[in-house]
């Protein structure tokens, strides 16, 4: 499985999540979007509405009547009932369940860099995981060290 580490140095998660979700859907992959609490889940939902109003990204919250049908399911609990192969951990907190997905996007800020480094070391020791690091260069994302 692949884990993409995204170091948020300029923009908050709400700016990156719509792009990651959109590209995942374009690749034919459902997304499970995880965040720490209800308020941050609502903020992410709002970001999915606002990013490109002409290209709305269909989504809903875990616990909704049609949660299993959602291309993007947002939750504060790691229970991907929509069968998503991709997970976005938007709050800088790694969950071990993420290695059960085909691909994980791990977003973290400068305040969370020590945790991210610990996770990186643990994942690089796992032969089944391919970690990649992304950083902002101006307004675009580049793979880097």
C-alpha atoms as an extended CHARMM CRD file, in Angstrom:
* protein
*
       145  EXT
         1         1  UNK       CA              0.0000000000        0.0000000000        0.0000000000  PROA      1               0.0000000000
         2         2  UNK       CA              1.0580000000        3.5780000000       -0.5140000000  PROA      2               0.0000000000
         3         3  UNK       CA              1.0350000000        6.3840000000        2.0440000000  PROA      3               0.0000000000
         4         4  UNK       CA              1.3900000000        9.9550000000        0.8030000000  PROA      4               0.0000000000
         5         5  UNK       CA              2.5850000000       12.3420000000        3.5320000000  PROA      5               0.0000000000
         6         6  UNK       CA              1.4350000000       15.9130000000        2.8570000000  PROA      6               0.0000000000
         7         7  UNK       CA              3.2400000000       18.5500000000        4.9150000000  PROA      7               0.0000000000
         8         8  UNK       CA              0.8350000000       21.4920000000        5.1790000000  PROA      8               0.0000000000
         9         9  UNK       CA              3.0720000000       24.5660000000        5.2870000000  PROA      9               0.0000000000
        10        10  UNK       CA              0.9270000000       27.1630000000        3.5550000000  PROA      10              0.0000000000
        11        11  UNK       CA             -2.6620000000       26.0300000000        3.1810000000  PROA      11              0.0000000000
        12        12  UNK       CA             -4.9340000000       24.2180000000        5.6440000000  PROA      12              0.0000000000
        13        13  UNK       CA             -6.3120000000       20.7270000000        5.0220000000  PROA      13              0.0000000000
        14        14  UNK       CA             -9.5630000000       22.2470000000        3.7350000000  PROA      14              0.0000000000
        15        15  UNK       CA             -7.6590000000       23.5520000000        0.7030000000  PROA      15              0.0000000000
        16        16  UNK       CA             -5.9550000000       20.2330000000       -0.1460000000  PROA      16              0.0000000000
        17        17  UNK       CA             -8.7380000000       17.7380000000        0.5820000000  PROA      17              0.0000000000
        18        18  UNK       CA            -10.9720000000       18.7240000000       -2.3900000000  PROA      18              0.0000000000
        19        19  UNK       CA             -8.0590000000       18.2350000000       -4.8130000000  PROA      19              0.0000000000
        20        20  UNK       CA             -7.1070000000       14.8400000000       -3.3410000000  PROA      20              0.0000000000
        21        21  UNK       CA            -10.7450000000       13.6980000000       -3.2830000000  PROA      21              0.0000000000
        22        22  UNK       CA            -11.3600000000       14.8670000000       -6.8480000000  PROA      22              0.0000000000
        23        23  UNK       CA             -8.2820000000       13.1000000000       -8.2160000000  PROA      23              0.0000000000
        24        24  UNK       CA             -9.2160000000        9.9310000000       -6.3190000000  PROA      24              0.0000000000
        25        25  UNK       CA            -12.7220000000        9.9400000000       -7.8010000000  PROA      25              0.0000000000
        26        26  UNK       CA            -11.2540000000       10.5590000000      -11.2730000000  PROA      26              0.0000000000
        27        27  UNK       CA             -9.1880000000        7.3980000000      -10.7340000000  PROA      27              0.0000000000
        28        28  UNK       CA            -12.4080000000        5.5230000000       -9.9440000000  PROA      28              0.0000000000
        29        29  UNK       CA            -11.6880000000        5.2380000000       -6.2040000000  PROA      29              0.0000000000
        30        30  UNK       CA            -14.0680000000        5.9870000000       -3.3420000000  PROA      30              0.0000000000
        31        31  UNK       CA            -12.7020000000        8.0440000000       -0.4680000000  PROA      31              0.0000000000
        32        32  UNK       CA            -13.0560000000        7.7950000000        3.2850000000  PROA      32              0.0000000000
        33        33  UNK       CA            -12.2950000000       11.2020000000        4.8160000000  PROA      33              0.0000000000
        34        34  UNK       CA            -11.3320000000       11.0860000000        8.4750000000  PROA      34              0.0000000000
        35        35  UNK       CA            -10.9690000000       13.9620000000       10.8970000000  PROA      35              0.0000000000
        36        36  UNK       CA            -10.7840000000       14.3720000000       14.6550000000  PROA      36              0.0000000000
        37        37  UNK       CA            -14.2220000000       15.7640000000       15.5370000000  PROA      37              0.0000000000
        38        38  UNK       CA            -17.5960000000       16.8110000000       14.2210000000  PROA      38              0.0000000000
        39        39  UNK       CA            -16.6220000000       20.4670000000       13.7360000000  PROA      39              0.0000000000
        40        40  UNK       CA            -13.6510000000       19.6060000000       11.5150000000  PROA      40              0.0000000000
        41        41  UNK       CA            -15.7970000000       17.1250000000        9.5710000000  PROA      41              0.0000000000
        42        42  UNK       CA            -18.2970000000       19.9170000000        8.8720000000  PROA      42              0.0000000000
        43        43  UNK       CA            -15.4660000000       22.2270000000        7.7770000000  PROA      43              0.0000000000
        44        44  UNK       CA            -14.2410000000       19.5680000000        5.3310000000  PROA      44              0.0000000000
        45        45  UNK       CA            -17.7620000000       19.0790000000        3.9950000000  PROA      45              0.0000000000
        46        46  UNK       CA            -18.0400000000       22.8260000000        3.4320000000  PROA      46              0.0000000000
        47        47  UNK       CA            -14.6980000000       22.7670000000        1.6050000000  PROA      47              0.0000000000
        48        48  UNK       CA            -15.9680000000       20.0320000000       -0.7290000000  PROA      48              0.0000000000
        49        49  UNK       CA            -18.9510000000       22.2610000000       -1.5560000000  PROA      49              0.0000000000
        50        50  UNK       CA            -16.9720000000       25.4710000000       -2.0060000000  PROA      50              0.0000000000
        51        51  UNK       CA            -13.8690000000       24.3490000000       -3.8860000000  PROA      51              0.0000000000
        52        52  UNK       CA            -15.4010000000       24.2530000000       -7.3470000000  PROA      52              0.0000000000
        53        53  UNK       CA            -19.1570000000       24.8970000000       -7.2210000000  PROA      53              0.0000000000
        54        54  UNK       CA            -19.5310000000       23.7710000000      -10.8440000000  PROA      54              0.0000000000
        55        55  UNK       CA            -17.9550000000       20.4030000000      -10.0330000000  PROA      55              0.0000000000
        56        56  UNK       CA            -19.5750000000       19.4720000000       -6.7270000000  PROA      56              0.0000000000
        57        57  UNK       CA            -17.9620000000       16.4690000000       -5.0210000000  PROA      57              0.0000000000
        58        58  UNK       CA            -20.7990000000       14.2360000000       -3.8030000000  PROA      58              0.0000000000
        59        59  UNK       CA            -20.3390000000       13.2590000000       -0.1760000000  PROA      59              0.0000000000
        60        60  UNK       CA            -22.0940000000       12.6780000000        3.1140000000  PROA      60              0.0000000000
        61        61  UNK       CA            -21.4000000000       11.9820000000        6.7600000000  PROA      61              0.0000000000
        62        62  UNK       CA            -21.0050000000        8.6200000000        8.4020000000  PROA      62              0.0000000000
        63        63  UNK       CA            -24.2880000000        7.5970000000        9.9980000000  PROA      63              0.0000000000
        64        64  UNK       CA            -26.4290000000        8.9770000000        7.1850000000  PROA      64              0.0000000000
        65        65  UNK       CA            -29.1360000000        6.8130000000        5.6450000000  PROA      65              0.0000000000
        66        66  UNK       CA            -27.1600000000        6.2250000000        2.4320000000  PROA      66              0.0000000000
        67        67  UNK       CA            -23.6440000000        6.2020000000        3.8850000000  PROA      67              0.0000000000
        68        68  UNK       CA            -22.6730000000        2.9750000000        2.0920000000  PROA      68              0.0000000000
        69        69  UNK       CA            -23.4380000000        4.5600000000       -1.3020000000  PROA      69              0.0000000000
        70        70  UNK       CA            -21.2850000000        7.6680000000       -0.8870000000  PROA      70              0.0000000000
        71        71  UNK       CA            -18.2550000000        8.2240000000       -3.1340000000  PROA      71              0.0000000000
        72        72  UNK       CA            -16.8080000000       10.3620000000       -0.3000000000  PROA      72              0.0000000000
        73        73  UNK       CA            -17.7570000000        9.5340000000        3.2750000000  PROA      73              0.0000000000
        74        74  UNK       CA            -16.7250000000       11.8800000000        6.0850000000  PROA      74              0.0000000000
        75        75  UNK       CA            -16.3230000000       10.6530000000        9.6510000000  PROA      75              0.0000000000
        76        76  UNK       CA            -14.5610000000       11.1640000000       12.9550000000  PROA      76              0.0000000000
        77        77  UNK       CA            -14.4150000000        7.3720000000       13.4720000000  PROA      77              0.0000000000
        78        78  UNK       CA            -12.3550000000        4.9740000000       11.3570000000  PROA      78              0.0000000000
        79        79  UNK       CA            -15.2420000000        2.8650000000       10.0250000000  PROA      79              0.0000000000
        80        80  UNK       CA            -15.2990000000        3.1010000000        6.2080000000  PROA      80              0.0000000000
        81        81  UNK       CA            -18.7680000000        1.7160000000        5.5150000000  PROA      81              0.0000000000
        82        82  UNK       CA            -18.6670000000        3.0850000000        1.9540000000  PROA      82              0.0000000000
        83        83  UNK       CA            -16.0390000000        0.4830000000        1.0200000000  PROA      83              0.0000000000
        84        84  UNK       CA            -13.4810000000        3.1370000000        0.0750000000  PROA      84              0.0000000000
        85        85  UNK       CA            -10.0160000000        1.8970000000       -0.8840000000  PROA      85              0.0000000000
        86        86  UNK       CA             -8.5410000000        5.3760000000       -0.2270000000  PROA      86              0.0000000000
        87        87  UNK       CA             -8.4090000000        7.1820000000        3.1160000000  PROA      87              0.0000000000
        88        88  UNK       CA             -7.5430000000       10.8060000000        3.8040000000  PROA      88              0.0000000000
        89        89  UNK       CA             -6.3610000000       11.4420000000        7.3640000000  PROA      89              0.0000000000
        90        90  UNK       CA             -6.8640000000       15.1930000000        7.4270000000  PROA      90              0.0000000000
        91        91  UNK       CA             -6.1390000000       15.9860000000       11.0640000000  PROA      91              0.0000000000
        92        92  UNK       CA             -2.4870000000       14.9910000000       11.4050000000  PROA      92              0.0000000000
        93        93  UNK       CA             -3.2950000000       11.9410000000       13.5300000000  PROA      93              0.0000000000
        94        94  UNK       CA             -2.2090000000        8.5780000000       12.1660000000  PROA      94              0.0000000000
        95        95  UNK       CA             -4.5060000000        5.5920000000       12.7430000000  PROA      95              0.0000000000
        96        96  UNK       CA             -3.1390000000        2.0710000000       12.3410000000  PROA      96              0.0000000000
        97        97  UNK       CA             -6.3190000000        1.0830000000       10.4630000000  PROA      97              0.0000000000
        98        98  UNK       CA             -5.0740000000        3.2000000000        7.5540000000  PROA      98              0.0000000000
        99        99  UNK       CA             -2.6770000000        0.4270000000        6.4830000000  PROA      99              0.0000000000
       100       100  UNK       CA             -5.7280000000       -1.6910000000        5.6240000000  PROA      100             0.0000000000
       101       101  UNK       CA             -6.5340000000        0.6720000000        2.7470000000  PROA      101             0.0000000000
       102       102  UNK       CA             -5.0560000000        0.5710000000       -0.7390000000  PROA      102             0.0000000000
       103       103  UNK       CA             -3.7910000000        4.1350000000       -0.3500000000  PROA      103             0.0000000000
       104       104  UNK       CA             -3.6260000000        6.6790000000        2.4580000000  PROA      104             0.0000000000
       105       105  UNK       CA             -3.1290000000       10.4240000000        2.3630000000  PROA      105             0.0000000000
       106       106  UNK       CA             -1.7100000000       11.6800000000        5.6640000000  PROA      106             0.0000000000
       107       107  UNK       CA             -1.9490000000       15.4550000000        6.1020000000  PROA      107             0.0000000000
       108       108  UNK       CA             -0.0140000000       17.1520000000        8.8890000000  PROA      108             0.0000000000
       109       109  UNK       CA              1.1180000000       20.6210000000        9.9570000000  PROA      109             0.0000000000
       110       110  UNK       CA              4.4210000000       21.9030000000       11.3120000000  PROA      110             0.0000000000
       111       111  UNK       CA              3.0500000000       21.4320000000       14.8520000000  PROA      111             0.0000000000
       112       112  UNK       CA              2.5760000000       17.7230000000       14.0960000000  PROA      112             0.0000000000
       113       113  UNK       CA              5.9260000000       17.0770000000       12.4180000000  PROA      113             0.0000000000
       114       114  UNK       CA              7.3800000000       14.9940000000       15.2580000000  PROA      114             0.0000000000
       115       115  UNK       CA              4.3910000000       12.6410000000       15.1130000000  PROA      115             0.0000000000
       116       116  UNK       CA              4.6670000000       12.4900000000       11.3050000000  PROA      116             0.0000000000
       117       117  UNK       CA              8.3670000000       11.6030000000       11.5360000000  PROA      117             0.0000000000
       118       118  UNK       CA              7.5990000000        8.7950000000       13.9760000000  PROA      118             0.0000000000
       119       119  UNK       CA              4.9140000000        7.4540000000       11.6490000000  PROA      119             0.0000000000
       120       120  UNK       CA              7.3020000000        7.7160000000        8.6830000000  PROA      120             0.0000000000
       121       121  UNK       CA              9.9560000000        5.6640000000       10.4960000000  PROA      121             0.0000000000
       122       122  UNK       CA              7.4160000000        3.0020000000       11.4820000000  PROA      122             0.0000000000
       123       123  UNK       CA              5.9870000000        2.7460000000        7.9670000000  PROA      123             0.0000000000
       124       124  UNK       CA              9.3540000000        2.6050000000        6.2070000000  PROA      124             0.0000000000
       125       125  UNK       CA             10.1170000000       -0.4700000000        8.3380000000  PROA      125             0.0000000000
       126       126  UNK       CA              7.0410000000       -2.1820000000        6.8550000000  PROA      126             0.0000000000
       127       127  UNK       CA              7.8830000000       -3.8230000000        3.5050000000  PROA      127             0.0000000000
       128       128  UNK       CA              4.2170000000       -3.6900000000        2.4730000000  PROA      128             0.0000000000
       129       129  UNK       CA              4.1460000000        0.1350000000        2.6570000000  PROA      129             0.0000000000
       130       130  UNK       CA              5.5680000000        2.6760000000        0.2260000000  PROA      130             0.0000000000
       131       131  UNK       CA              5.6810000000        6.1340000000        1.8410000000  PROA      131             0.0000000000
       132       132  UNK       CA              6.0710000000        9.3220000000       -0.1670000000  PROA      132             0.0000000000
       133       133  UNK       CA              6.5740000000       12.8550000000        1.0730000000  PROA      133             0.0000000000
       134       134  UNK       CA              4.9640000000       15.9200000000       -0.5220000000  PROA      134             0.0000000000
       135       135  UNK       CA              5.5820000000       19.5730000000        0.2760000000  PROA      135             0.0000000000
       136       136  UNK       CA              4.2590000000       22.8600000000       -1.0120000000  PROA      136             0.0000000000
       137       137  UNK       CA              6.4130000000       24.8210000000       -3.4060000000  PROA      137             0.0000000000
       138       138  UNK       CA              4.6030000000       28.0740000000       -3.9220000000  PROA      138             0.0000000000
       139       139  UNK       CA              1.1110000000       27.0580000000       -4.9370000000  PROA      139             0.0000000000
       140       140  UNK       CA              1.8870000000       23.5320000000       -6.1140000000  PROA      140             0.0000000000
       141       141  UNK       CA              2.7950000000       20.2250000000       -4.5030000000  PROA      141             0.0000000000
       142       142  UNK       CA              6.1280000000       18.5970000000       -5.2460000000  PROA      142             0.0000000000
       143       143  UNK       CA              7.5200000000       15.3000000000       -4.1200000000  PROA      143             0.0000000000
       144       144  UNK       CA             10.5900000000       15.8070000000       -2.1020000000  PROA      144             0.0000000000
       145       145  UNK       CA             12.8090000000       15.1000000000        0.7390000000  PROA      145             0.0000000000
